[in-house]
mmCIF file of C-alpha atoms in Angstrom:
data_model
loop_
_atom_site.group_PDB
_atom_site.id
_atom_site.type_symbol
_atom_site.label_atom_id
_atom_site.label_comp_id
_atom_site.label_asym_id
_atom_site.label_seq_id
_atom_site.Cartn_x
_atom_site.Cartn_y
_atom_site.Cartn_z
ATOM 1 C CA MET A 79 86.551 55.255 78.274
ATOM 2 C CA THR A 80 84.548 58.467 78.502
ATOM 3 C CA TYR A 81 80.806 59.065 78.455
ATOM 4 C CA ILE A 82 81.036 60.430 74.896
ATOM 5 C CA ASP A 83 83.157 57.456 73.786
ATOM 6 C CA LEU A 84 80.458 55.053 74.949
ATOM 7 C CA ILE A 85 77.798 57.006 73.054
ATOM 8 C CA ASN A 86 79.872 57.154 69.861
ATOM 9 C CA ASN A 87 80.750 53.467 70.028
ATOM 10 C CA PHE A 88 77.120 52.503 70.532
ATOM 11 C CA TRP A 89 75.992 54.430 67.468
ATOM 12 C CA ARG A 90 78.888 52.953 65.517
ATOM 13 C CA MET A 91 77.624 49.470 66.402
ATOM 14 C CA HIS A 92 74.071 50.531 65.582
ATOM 15 C CA GLY A 93 75.171 51.058 61.975
ATOM 16 C CA SER A 94 75.645 47.288 61.599
ATOM 17 C CA GLN A 95 73.574 45.833 64.446
ATOM 18 C CA GLU A 96 70.469 48.011 63.929
ATOM 19 C CA PHE A 97 69.213 48.057 67.505
ATOM 20 C CA GLY A 98 65.466 48.456 68.017
ATOM 21 C CA PRO A 99 63.900 51.584 69.601
ATOM 22 C CA ASN A 100 63.337 49.872 72.957
ATOM 23 C CA GLU A 101 66.906 48.516 73.017
ATOM 24 C CA ILE A 102 68.282 51.998 72.299
ATOM 25 C CA ALA A 103 66.084 53.507 75.007
ATOM 26 C CA LEU A 104 67.222 50.922 77.572
ATOM 27 C CA TYR A 105 70.915 51.370 76.807
ATOM 28 C CA PHE A 106 70.822 55.148 77.128
ATOM 29 C CA TYR A 107 68.682 54.930 80.251
ATOM 30 C CA LEU A 108 71.345 52.740 81.904
ATOM 31 C CA LEU A 109 74.138 54.943 80.545
ATOM 32 C CA ASN A 110 72.467 58.033 81.979
ATOM 33 C CA GLU A 111 71.954 56.338 85.352
ATOM 34 C CA CYS A 112 75.625 55.341 85.469
ATOM 35 C CA ASN A 113 76.653 58.914 84.779
ATOM 36 C CA ARG A 114 74.103 60.360 87.208
ATOM 37 C CA GLN A 115 75.202 58.068 90.047
ATOM 38 C CA GLY A 116 78.933 58.619 89.533
ATOM 39 C CA TRP A 117 79.676 55.395 87.632
ATOM 40 C CA PRO A 118 78.998 52.770 90.304
ATOM 41 C CA SER A 119 80.380 49.280 89.821
ATOM 42 C CA PRO A 120 77.915 47.720 89.155
ATOM 43 C CA LEU A 121 74.782 49.791 88.495
ATOM 44 C CA VAL A 122 71.970 48.276 90.551
ATOM 45 C CA ARG A 123 68.484 49.160 89.318
ATOM 46 C CA PRO A 124 65.133 47.416 89.998
ATOM 47 C CA ASN A 125 63.067 46.364 86.993
ATOM 48 C CA SER A 126 60.106 48.344 88.285
ATOM 49 C CA LYS A 127 62.005 51.651 88.170
ATOM 50 C CA ILE A 128 63.357 51.006 84.683
ATOM 51 C CA CYS A 129 59.915 50.009 83.380
ATOM 52 C CA LEU A 130 58.381 53.117 84.945
ATOM 53 C CA GLY A 131 61.077 55.379 83.575
ATOM 54 C CA LEU A 132 60.821 54.015 80.028
ATOM 55 C CA GLY A 133 57.131 53.147 79.942
ATOM 56 C CA MET A 134 57.768 49.534 78.906
ATOM 57 C CA SER A 135 56.631 46.179 80.227
ATOM 58 C CA GLU A 136 58.930 43.900 82.203
ATOM 59 C CA ASN A 137 58.868 41.320 79.410
ATOM 60 C CA THR A 138 60.068 43.980 76.961
ATOM 61 C CA LEU A 139 62.816 45.022 79.385
ATOM 62 C CA MET A 140 64.034 41.442 79.745
ATOM 63 C CA ARG A 141 64.024 40.886 75.985
ATOM 64 C CA CYS A 142 65.895 44.114 75.290
ATOM 65 C CA ARG A 143 68.576 43.641 77.919
ATOM 66 C CA ASN A 144 69.119 40.106 76.630
ATOM 67 C CA THR A 145 69.629 41.396 73.076
ATOM 68 C CA LEU A 146 72.073 44.055 74.287
ATOM 69 C CA LYS A 147 73.952 41.438 76.250
ATOM 70 C CA MET A 148 74.199 38.996 73.358
ATOM 71 C CA ARG A 149 75.547 41.773 71.118
ATOM 72 C CA GLY A 150 78.253 42.676 73.600
ATOM 73 C CA VAL A 151 76.905 46.039 74.739
ATOM 74 C CA LEU A 152 76.285 45.203 78.391
ATOM 75 C CA ASP A 153 76.204 42.404 80.914
ATOM 76 C CA PHE A 154 73.947 41.922 83.901
ATOM 77 C CA GLU A 155 73.144 39.710 86.853
ATOM 78 C CA SER A 156 69.470 38.862 87.246
ATOM 79 C CA GLY A 157 67.783 39.920 90.469
ATOM 80 C CA LYS A 158 66.016 37.706 92.982
ATOM 81 C CA LYS A 159 62.421 38.898 93.143
ATOM 82 C CA SER A 160 62.106 41.518 95.888
ATOM 83 C CA ARG A 161 65.319 40.564 97.690
ATOM 84 C CA LYS A 162 67.893 41.684 95.137
ATOM 85 C CA ALA A 163 67.690 44.077 92.180
ATOM 86 C CA PRO A 164 69.479 43.313 88.884
ATOM 87 C CA ALA A 165 73.037 44.578 88.464
ATOM 88 C CA TYR A 166 74.196 46.061 85.143
ATOM 89 C CA TYR A 167 77.676 46.420 83.642
ATOM 90 C CA LEU A 168 78.135 48.639 80.572
ATOM 91 C CA LYS A 169 80.798 47.221 78.259
ATOM 92 C CA ASN A 170 83.425 48.952 76.175
ATOM 93 C CA CYS A 171 81.680 47.950 72.949
ATOM 94 C CA GLY A 172 83.253 48.502 69.568
ATOM 95 C CA SER A 173 86.275 50.338 70.947
ATOM 96 C CA ARG A 174 88.877 51.469 68.412
ATOM 97 C CA GLY A 175 91.431 52.431 70.979
ATOM 98 C CA GLY A 176 93.793 49.499 70.360
ATOM 99 C CA SER A 177 95.138 47.127 72.977
ATOM 100 C CA GLY A 178 95.170 49.698 75.730
ATOM 101 C CA GLY A 179 92.102 51.618 74.691
ATOM 102 C CA GLY A 180 89.951 51.739 77.782
ATOM 103 C CA SER A 181 88.098 49.338 80.016
ATOM 104 C CA ASP A 182 84.568 48.264 80.715
ATOM 105 C CA CYS A 183 82.425 50.732 82.631
ATOM 106 C CA GLY A 184 81.412 49.097 85.872
ATOM 107 C CA SER A 185 83.173 45.872 84.912
ATOM 108 C CA ARG A 186 83.634 43.093 87.412
ATOM 109 C CA GLU A 187 87.020 42.627 88.965
ATOM 110 C CA GLY A 188 88.755 39.298 89.222
ATOM 111 C CA SER A 189 91.056 36.907 87.352
ATOM 112 C CA GLY A 190 88.368 34.886 85.612
ATOM 113 C CA GLY A 191 88.336 36.912 82.389
ATOM 114 C CA GLY A 192 85.886 39.594 83.569
ATOM 115 C CA ILE A 193 82.489 39.702 81.936
ATOM 116 C CA TYR A 194 83.603 38.139 78.670
ATOM 117 C CA LYS A 195 82.339 34.594 78.254
ATOM 118 C CA THR A 196 82.228 32.155 75.386
ATOM 119 C CA LYS A 197 79.201 32.221 73.089
ATOM 120 C CA ARG A 198 78.073 28.843 74.381
ATOM 121 C CA GLN A 199 78.166 30.042 78.006
ATOM 122 C CA GLU A 200 76.160 33.140 77.095
ATOM 123 C CA GLU A 201 73.504 31.098 75.266
ATOM 124 C CA LYS A 202 73.237 28.616 78.148
ATOM 125 C CA LYS A 203 72.686 31.387 80.713
ATOM 126 C CA THR A 204 70.187 33.064 78.397
ATOM 127 C CA LYS A 205 68.035 29.928 78.217
ATOM 128 C CA GLU A 206 68.107 29.632 81.996
ATOM 129 C CA ASN A 207 66.997 33.209 82.604
ATOM 130 C CA PHE A 208 64.341 33.952 80.033
ATOM 131 C CA VAL A 209 62.919 33.226 76.598
ATOM 132 C CA VAL A 210 64.235 35.233 73.658
ATOM 133 C CA VAL A 211 61.433 36.779 71.586
ATOM 134 C CA ASP A 212 61.887 38.493 68.235
ATOM 135 C CA ALA A 213 59.617 41.553 68.232
ATOM 136 C CA ARG A 214 58.687 40.860 64.614
ATOM 137 C CA GLY A 215 57.638 37.332 65.548
ATOM 138 C CA ASP A 216 55.573 38.148 68.627
ATOM 139 C CA ASP A 217 52.256 37.292 66.966
ATOM 140 C CA LYS A 218 53.490 33.912 65.765
ATOM 141 C CA ILE A 219 55.049 32.976 69.101
ATOM 142 C CA PHE A 220 52.073 34.188 71.149
ATOM 143 C CA PHE A 221 49.644 32.487 68.745
ATOM 144 C CA GLU A 222 51.368 29.113 69.094
ATOM 145 C CA ARG A 223 51.524 29.533 72.860
ATOM 146 C CA PHE A 224 47.838 30.384 73.127
ATOM 147 C CA PHE A 225 46.704 27.501 70.892
ATOM 148 C CA HIS A 226 48.917 24.951 72.602
ATOM 149 C CA SER A 227 47.165 21.698 73.477
ATOM 150 C CA SER A 228 47.504 22.510 77.184
ATOM 151 C CA ASN A 229 44.855 25.225 76.692
ATOM 152 C CA THR A 230 42.272 22.934 75.077
ATOM 153 C CA SER A 231 39.760 23.230 77.919
ATOM 154 C CA LEU A 232 40.013 27.030 77.743
ATOM 155 C CA HIS A 233 39.412 26.962 73.995
ATOM 156 C CA GLN A 234 36.299 24.815 74.423
ATOM 157 C CA THR A 235 34.924 27.182 77.058
ATOM 158 C CA LEU A 236 35.479 30.167 74.780
ATOM 159 C CA VAL A 237 33.845 28.372 71.849
ATOM 160 C CA ALA A 238 30.761 27.698 73.988
ATOM 161 C CA GLU A 239 30.557 31.427 74.786
ATOM 162 C CA LEU A 240 30.945 32.462 71.148
ATOM 163 C CA ARG A 241 28.382 29.893 69.978
ATOM 164 C CA ARG A 242 25.663 31.664 71.975
ATOM 165 C CA VAL A 243 26.107 34.671 69.675
ATOM 166 C CA ASN A 244 26.985 32.891 66.440
ATOM 167 C CA HIS A 245 25.906 29.273 65.963
ATOM 168 C CA ALA A 246 28.419 28.917 63.129
ATOM 169 C CA THR A 247 31.273 29.132 65.650
ATOM 170 C CA ALA A 248 30.857 25.544 66.764
ATOM 171 C CA THR A 249 34.398 24.132 67.012
ATOM 172 C CA VAL A 250 37.868 25.095 68.158
ATOM 173 C CA ALA A 251 38.829 25.198 64.455
ATOM 174 C CA ASP A 252 36.193 27.913 63.907
ATOM 175 C CA PHE A 253 37.559 29.808 66.899
ATOM 176 C CA ARG A 254 41.112 29.500 65.560
ATOM 177 C CA ALA A 255 39.998 30.816 62.162
ATOM 178 C CA LEU A 256 38.594 33.935 63.841
ATOM 179 C CA ALA A 257 41.878 34.392 65.715
ATOM 180 C CA GLU A 258 43.886 34.055 62.505
ATOM 181 C CA ALA A 259 41.723 36.729 60.867
ATOM 182 C CA VAL A 260 42.288 39.122 63.785
ATOM 183 C CA VAL A 261 46.073 38.587 63.784
ATOM 184 C CA ALA A 262 46.163 39.059 60.003
ATOM 185 C CA GLN A 263 44.519 42.462 60.458
ATOM 186 C CA TRP A 264 47.111 43.403 63.088
ATOM 187 C CA GLN A 265 49.951 42.490 60.763
ATOM 188 C CA LEU A 266 48.480 44.533 57.915
ATOM 189 C CA SER A 267 48.097 47.569 60.177
ATOM 190 C CA GLY A 268 51.518 47.081 61.797
ATOM 191 C CA GLU A 269 50.048 46.695 65.284
ATOM 192 C CA THR A 270 52.389 44.951 67.745
ATOM 193 C CA HIS A 271 52.152 43.601 71.291
ATOM 194 C CA ASP A 272 55.130 43.200 73.625
ATOM 195 C CA ASP A 273 53.299 41.480 76.454
ATOM 196 C CA TYR A 274 51.596 38.075 76.113
ATOM 197 C CA ARG A 275 48.839 38.871 78.614
ATOM 198 C CA LEU A 276 47.910 42.072 76.770
ATOM 199 C CA TRP A 277 48.074 40.181 73.475
ATOM 200 C CA VAL A 278 45.567 37.578 74.724
ATOM 201 C CA ASN A 279 43.193 40.198 76.143
ATOM 202 C CA HIS A 280 43.207 42.156 72.894
ATOM 203 C CA LEU A 281 42.808 38.987 70.823
ATOM 204 C CA LEU A 282 39.766 37.757 72.751
ATOM 205 C CA SER A 283 38.189 41.210 72.638
ATOM 206 C CA GLN A 284 38.623 41.414 68.868
ATOM 207 C CA ILE A 285 37.372 37.838 68.376
ATOM 208 C CA ARG A 286 34.138 38.643 70.224
ATOM 209 C CA VAL A 287 33.595 41.671 67.991
ATOM 210 C CA LYS A 288 34.349 39.736 64.797
ATOM 211 C CA ASN A 289 32.169 36.808 65.903
ATOM 212 C CA ARG A 290 29.264 39.183 66.525
ATOM 213 C CA ASP A 291 29.766 40.911 63.166
ATOM 214 C CA VAL A 292 29.816 37.582 61.328
ATOM 215 C CA ALA A 293 26.554 36.586 63.038
ATOM 216 C CA ARG A 294 24.920 39.858 61.996
ATOM 217 C CA VAL A 295 25.975 39.448 58.379
ATOM 218 C CA ALA A 296 24.746 35.854 58.330
ATOM 219 C CA ALA A 297 21.380 36.942 59.747
ATOM 220 C CA ARG A 298 20.696 39.587 57.102
ATOM 221 C CA PRO A 299 19.636 37.236 54.274
ATOM 222 C CA ALA A 300 17.336 35.409 56.658
ATOM 223 C CA ARG A 301 15.578 38.645 57.564
ATOM 224 C CA ASN A 302 15.341 39.688 53.923
ATOM 225 C CA ASN A 303 13.846 36.360 52.880
ATOM 226 C CA GLN A 304 11.200 36.221 55.560
ATOM 227 C CA HIS A 305 7.664 35.411 54.327
ATOM 228 C CA VAL A 306 6.021 38.594 53.048
ATOM 229 C CA LYS A 307 2.262 38.869 53.240
ATOM 230 C CA PRO A 308 0.844 39.064 49.672
ATOM 231 C CA LYS A 309 -0.726 42.321 48.594
ATOM 232 C CA ASN A 310 -4.453 42.755 48.399
ATOM 233 C CA PRO A 311 -5.586 42.470 44.723
ATOM 234 C CA PHE A 312 -7.059 45.962 44.910
ATOM 235 C CA ASP A 313 -3.677 47.310 46.059
ATOM 236 C CA GLU A 314 -1.918 45.485 43.239
ATOM 237 C CA TYR A 315 -4.269 47.055 40.724
ATOM 238 C CA ILE A 316 -3.697 50.521 42.146
ATOM 239 C CA ASP A 317 0.069 49.990 42.013
ATOM 240 C CA SER A 318 -0.186 48.944 38.356
ATOM 241 C CA ILE A 319 -1.984 52.110 37.288
ATOM 242 C CA VAL A 320 0.373 54.382 35.414
#
């Protein structure tokens, strides 16, 4: 299986699988590293270097490599913090070469069937390693995670902070309504977040702004309806002169 064959087969799969931009970037990064290093078996590459090279978060990397693995493009062995970097194996995906048409690039040797496992085994290992996140469902998943009952004390603390600016934000339900409005704006604009921590920081920042804006709008009628000192009768007469 040549370098060009792997590229052609990947794009052939892309026609039906429709890989995302980050998944495509990760695959070709690993393919380039394999070629650059003389096709090691396996390709060992720390998450930090991949994230730096592609400008993506570690959570995005983990999600993308999981998707590529589940679709049969590659396999990998997770690393062990700072002691061992992850190992990657590019697979002969979508080959049309028949029964003898090539082998996996960097595949593992042995009599146990190589890197091919049953679907159930793949799904079990996936659940053990990390959580699968659909990029289009990030907001929903992050929203449910943030408003989980385990964060109740945090929500109450944030409500107390917001109430100092806007007295109408008095309950967690009010706080949640502000959050829903912010996320709705993101979805309309197409804004996405790959990292949960960044998502929370941006959400809280936008909630503070929206809470302040709501307070300002609510205060306008009060200022407009303030008691106005009546005009002096002489002034009224002057104003009535045409």
